Amino acid sequence: MSRDDDIQREKFSLAAHLYSRLRRGGAFTIDAMLMTRDDEYARQVIALAMANPDPKTREYAVLYAALLPAPRKVKPAPVHLASVSSRQPVTPAVAPVPAPAPSATNVEPPAEAPAANRYVRSLR
């Protein structure tokens, strides 16, 4: 058995505990298998569990968080100021659609009969 297999088993075990605790206490249903595969989803579930008043639920969340790798920080793409010009006008990507011209086929429906004529005696 490798260390990765042991970590995956421990993650699944803690995810199953969190599943039962969150289901019982807060009526939340989580996906334990997805937690073991997707670290971002696991972080969201851990944040949800940390907000739970049950100390055992928070303890499981802390243990699971210790098994997660540090989140990767994504650097934003650099913006080259030479490629951005403030003098260029902004044009819409889609031209506006003109309103349809009125035609003889656009006829209003006839007015409905008053409500008193619809019922024999009264509303039921």
PDB file of C-alpha atoms in Angstrom:
ATOM      1  CA  MET A   1       0.000   0.000   0.000  1.00  0.00           C
ATOM      2  CA  SER A   2       1.234   3.435  -0.850  1.00  0.00           C
ATOM      3  CA  ARG A   3       0.909   6.578   1.191  1.00  0.00           C
ATOM      4  CA  ASP A   4      -1.508   8.019  -1.385  1.00  0.00           C
ATOM      5  CA  ASP A   5      -3.849   5.053  -0.907  1.00  0.00           C
ATOM      6  CA  ASP A   6      -3.795   5.553   2.848  1.00  0.00           C
ATOM      7  CA  ILE A   7      -4.576   9.246   2.456  1.00  0.00           C
ATOM      8  CA  GLN A   8      -7.467   8.492   0.071  1.00  0.00           C
ATOM      9  CA  ARG A   9      -8.920   5.980   2.543  1.00  0.00           C
ATOM     10  CA  GLU A  10      -8.593   8.442   5.406  1.00  0.00           C
ATOM     11  CA  LYS A  11     -10.210  11.178   3.302  1.00  0.00           C
ATOM     12  CA  PHE A  12     -13.136   8.917   2.435  1.00  0.00           C
ATOM     13  CA  SER A  13     -13.562   7.850   6.054  1.00  0.00           C
ATOM     14  CA  LEU A  14     -13.643  11.461   7.262  1.00  0.00           C
ATOM     15  CA  ALA A  15     -15.932  12.459   4.370  1.00  0.00           C
ATOM     16  CA  ALA A  16     -18.361   9.699   5.388  1.00  0.00           C
ATOM     17  CA  HIS A  17     -18.341  10.982   8.975  1.00  0.00           C
ATOM     18  CA  LEU A  18     -18.937  14.533   7.752  1.00  0.00           C
ATOM     19  CA  TYR A  19     -21.742  13.274   5.512  1.00  0.00           C
ATOM     20  CA  SER A  20     -23.596  11.665   8.425  1.00  0.00           C
ATOM     21  CA  ARG A  21     -22.973  14.602  10.797  1.00  0.00           C
ATOM     22  CA  LEU A  22     -24.072  17.262   8.307  1.00  0.00           C
ATOM     23  CA  ARG A  23     -27.067  15.205   7.194  1.00  0.00           C
ATOM     24  CA  ARG A  24     -28.230  14.728  10.774  1.00  0.00           C
ATOM     25  CA  GLY A  25     -27.485  18.170  12.151  1.00  0.00           C
ATOM     26  CA  GLY A  26     -27.979  20.607   9.333  1.00  0.00           C
ATOM     27  CA  ALA A  27     -29.960  18.621   6.780  1.00  0.00           C
ATOM     28  CA  PHE A  28     -27.136  19.038   4.237  1.00  0.00           C
ATOM     29  CA  THR A  29     -26.285  16.245   1.836  1.00  0.00           C
ATOM     30  CA  ILE A  30     -22.744  16.131   0.530  1.00  0.00           C
ATOM     31  CA  ASP A  31     -21.004  13.819  -1.932  1.00  0.00           C
ATOM     32  CA  ALA A  32     -18.308  11.913  -0.050  1.00  0.00           C
ATOM     33  CA  MET A  33     -16.761  10.439  -3.206  1.00  0.00           C
ATOM     34  CA  LEU A  34     -16.524  13.852  -4.849  1.00  0.00           C
ATOM     35  CA  MET A  35     -14.874  15.193  -1.707  1.00  0.00           C
ATOM     36  CA  THR A  36     -12.058  12.690  -2.082  1.00  0.00           C
ATOM     37  CA  ARG A  37     -11.494  13.603  -5.751  1.00  0.00           C
ATOM     38  CA  ASP A  38     -12.078  17.381  -5.816  1.00  0.00           C
ATOM     39  CA  ASP A  39     -10.110  19.464  -3.319  1.00  0.00           C
ATOM     40  CA  GLU A  40     -12.042  22.662  -4.082  1.00  0.00           C
ATOM     41  CA  TYR A  41     -15.350  20.939  -3.297  1.00  0.00           C
ATOM     42  CA  ALA A  42     -13.793  19.510  -0.138  1.00  0.00           C
ATOM     43  CA  ARG A  43     -12.764  23.008   0.976  1.00  0.00           C
ATOM     44  CA  GLN A  44     -16.329  24.244   0.500  1.00  0.00           C
ATOM     45  CA  VAL A  45     -17.716  21.339   2.545  1.00  0.00           C
ATOM     46  CA  ILE A  46     -15.116  21.990   5.249  1.00  0.00           C
ATOM     47  CA  ALA A  47     -16.199  25.637   5.423  1.00  0.00           C
ATOM     48  CA  LEU A  48     -19.801  24.470   5.788  1.00  0.00           C
ATOM     49  CA  ALA A  49     -18.809  21.993   8.512  1.00  0.00           C
ATOM     50  CA  MET A  50     -16.797  24.611  10.407  1.00  0.00           C
ATOM     51  CA  ALA A  51     -19.950  26.753  10.637  1.00  0.00           C
ATOM     52  CA  ASN A  52     -21.803  23.853  12.268  1.00  0.00           C
ATOM     53  CA  PRO A  53     -22.253  24.179  16.062  1.00  0.00           C
ATOM     54  CA  ASP A  54     -21.458  20.476  16.662  1.00  0.00           C
ATOM     55  CA  PRO A  55     -17.863  20.159  17.971  1.00  0.00           C
ATOM     56  CA  LYS A  56     -17.411  16.654  16.544  1.00  0.00           C
ATOM     57  CA  THR A  57     -18.348  17.892  13.063  1.00  0.00           C
ATOM     58  CA  ARG A  58     -15.796  20.689  13.341  1.00  0.00           C
ATOM     59  CA  GLU A  59     -13.194  18.181  14.554  1.00  0.00           C
ATOM     60  CA  TYR A  60     -13.740  15.996  11.473  1.00  0.00           C
ATOM     61  CA  ALA A  61     -13.490  19.097   9.284  1.00  0.00           C
ATOM     62  CA  VAL A  62     -10.144  20.074  10.832  1.00  0.00           C
ATOM     63  CA  LEU A  63      -8.796  16.535  10.372  1.00  0.00           C
ATOM     64  CA  TYR A  64      -9.898  16.497   6.727  1.00  0.00           C
ATOM     65  CA  ALA A  65      -8.411  19.942   6.081  1.00  0.00           C
ATOM     66  CA  ALA A  66      -5.050  18.672   7.357  1.00  0.00           C
ATOM     67  CA  LEU A  67      -5.051  16.054   4.581  1.00  0.00           C
ATOM     68  CA  LEU A  68      -5.619  18.590   1.799  1.00  0.00           C
ATOM     69  CA  PRO A  69      -2.718  20.108  -0.123  1.00  0.00           C
ATOM     70  CA  ALA A  70      -2.221  23.851   0.073  1.00  0.00           C
ATOM     71  CA  PRO A  71      -4.446  25.695  -2.415  1.00  0.00           C
ATOM     72  CA  ARG A  72      -2.661  26.840  -5.550  1.00  0.00           C
ATOM     73  CA  LYS A  73      -2.566  30.549  -6.161  1.00  0.00           C
ATOM     74  CA  VAL A  74      -3.186  31.516  -9.742  1.00  0.00           C
ATOM     75  CA  LYS A  75      -1.330  34.552 -11.001  1.00  0.00           C
ATOM     76  CA  PRO A  76      -3.441  36.900 -13.092  1.00  0.00           C
ATOM     77  CA  ALA A  77      -2.372  37.309 -16.706  1.00  0.00           C
ATOM     78  CA  PRO A  78      -0.247  40.418 -17.237  1.00  0.00           C
ATOM     79  CA  VAL A  79      -1.896  43.307 -19.034  1.00  0.00           C
ATOM     80  CA  HIS A  80       0.199  45.028 -21.664  1.00  0.00           C
ATOM     81  CA  LEU A  81      -0.691  48.705 -21.645  1.00  0.00           C
ATOM     82  CA  ALA A  82       0.529  49.109 -25.210  1.00  0.00           C
ATOM     83  CA  SER A  83      -2.263  46.825 -26.436  1.00  0.00           C
ATOM     84  CA  VAL A  84      -4.968  48.754 -24.575  1.00  0.00           C
ATOM     85  CA  SER A  85      -5.914  52.106 -26.036  1.00  0.00           C
ATOM     86  CA  SER A  86      -8.352  54.460 -24.373  1.00  0.00           C
ATOM     87  CA  ARG A  87      -9.023  56.204 -27.679  1.00  0.00           C
ATOM     88  CA  GLN A  88     -10.621  53.231 -29.409  1.00  0.00           C
ATOM     89  CA  PRO A  89     -14.419  53.421 -29.335  1.00  0.00           C
ATOM     90  CA  VAL A  90     -16.284  50.488 -27.902  1.00  0.00           C
ATOM     91  CA  THR A  91     -18.612  48.930 -30.453  1.00  0.00           C
ATOM     92  CA  PRO A  92     -21.325  46.471 -29.556  1.00  0.00           C
ATOM     93  CA  ALA A  93     -20.685  42.878 -30.593  1.00  0.00           C
ATOM     94  CA  VAL A  94     -24.238  42.459 -31.890  1.00  0.00           C
ATOM     95  CA  ALA A  95     -26.117  45.025 -33.910  1.00  0.00           C
ATOM     96  CA  PRO A  96     -29.483  46.028 -32.423  1.00  0.00           C
ATOM     97  CA  VAL A  97     -32.481  44.277 -33.936  1.00  0.00           C
ATOM     98  CA  PRO A  98     -35.046  46.671 -35.416  1.00  0.00           C
ATOM     99  CA  ALA A  99     -38.620  46.452 -34.157  1.00  0.00           C
ATOM    100  CA  PRO A 100     -41.005  44.623 -36.509  1.00  0.00           C
ATOM    101  CA  ALA A 101     -43.199  46.824 -38.644  1.00  0.00           C
ATOM    102  CA  PRO A 102     -46.904  46.834 -37.784  1.00  0.00           C
ATOM    103  CA  SER A 103     -48.965  44.695 -40.130  1.00  0.00           C
ATOM    104  CA  ALA A 104     -52.561  43.839 -40.783  1.00  0.00           C
ATOM    105  CA  THR A 105     -52.131  40.422 -39.150  1.00  0.00           C
ATOM    106  CA  ASN A 106     -51.588  41.992 -35.725  1.00  0.00           C
ATOM    107  CA  VAL A 107     -55.225  42.149 -34.693  1.00  0.00           C
ATOM    108  CA  GLU A 108     -56.263  42.446 -31.066  1.00  0.00           C
ATOM    109  CA  PRO A 109     -58.304  39.528 -29.710  1.00  0.00           C
ATOM    110  CA  PRO A 110     -61.958  40.221 -28.928  1.00  0.00           C
ATOM    111  CA  ALA A 111     -62.779  41.406 -25.418  1.00  0.00           C
ATOM    112  CA  GLU A 112     -63.877  38.661 -23.049  1.00  0.00           C
ATOM    113  CA  ALA A 113     -67.383  38.415 -21.687  1.00  0.00           C
ATOM    114  CA  PRO A 114     -67.945  39.846 -18.213  1.00  0.00           C
ATOM    115  CA  ALA A 115     -67.352  37.470 -15.323  1.00  0.00           C
ATOM    116  CA  ALA A 116     -71.052  37.507 -14.362  1.00  0.00           C
ATOM    117  CA  ASN A 117     -71.993  35.768 -17.625  1.00  0.00           C
ATOM    118  CA  ARG A 118     -69.533  32.913 -17.111  1.00  0.00           C
ATOM    119  CA  TYR A 119     -71.162  31.364 -14.066  1.00  0.00           C
ATOM    120  CA  VAL A 120     -74.688  30.061 -13.733  1.00  0.00           C
ATOM    121  CA  ARG A 121     -75.337  31.135 -10.164  1.00  0.00           C
ATOM    122  CA  SER A 122     -72.154  31.985  -8.267  1.00  0.00           C
ATOM    123  CA  LEU A 123     -68.544  31.087  -7.753  1.00  0.00           C
ATOM    124  CA  ARG A 124     -67.988  27.733  -6.161  1.00  0.00           C
TER     125      ARG A 124
END
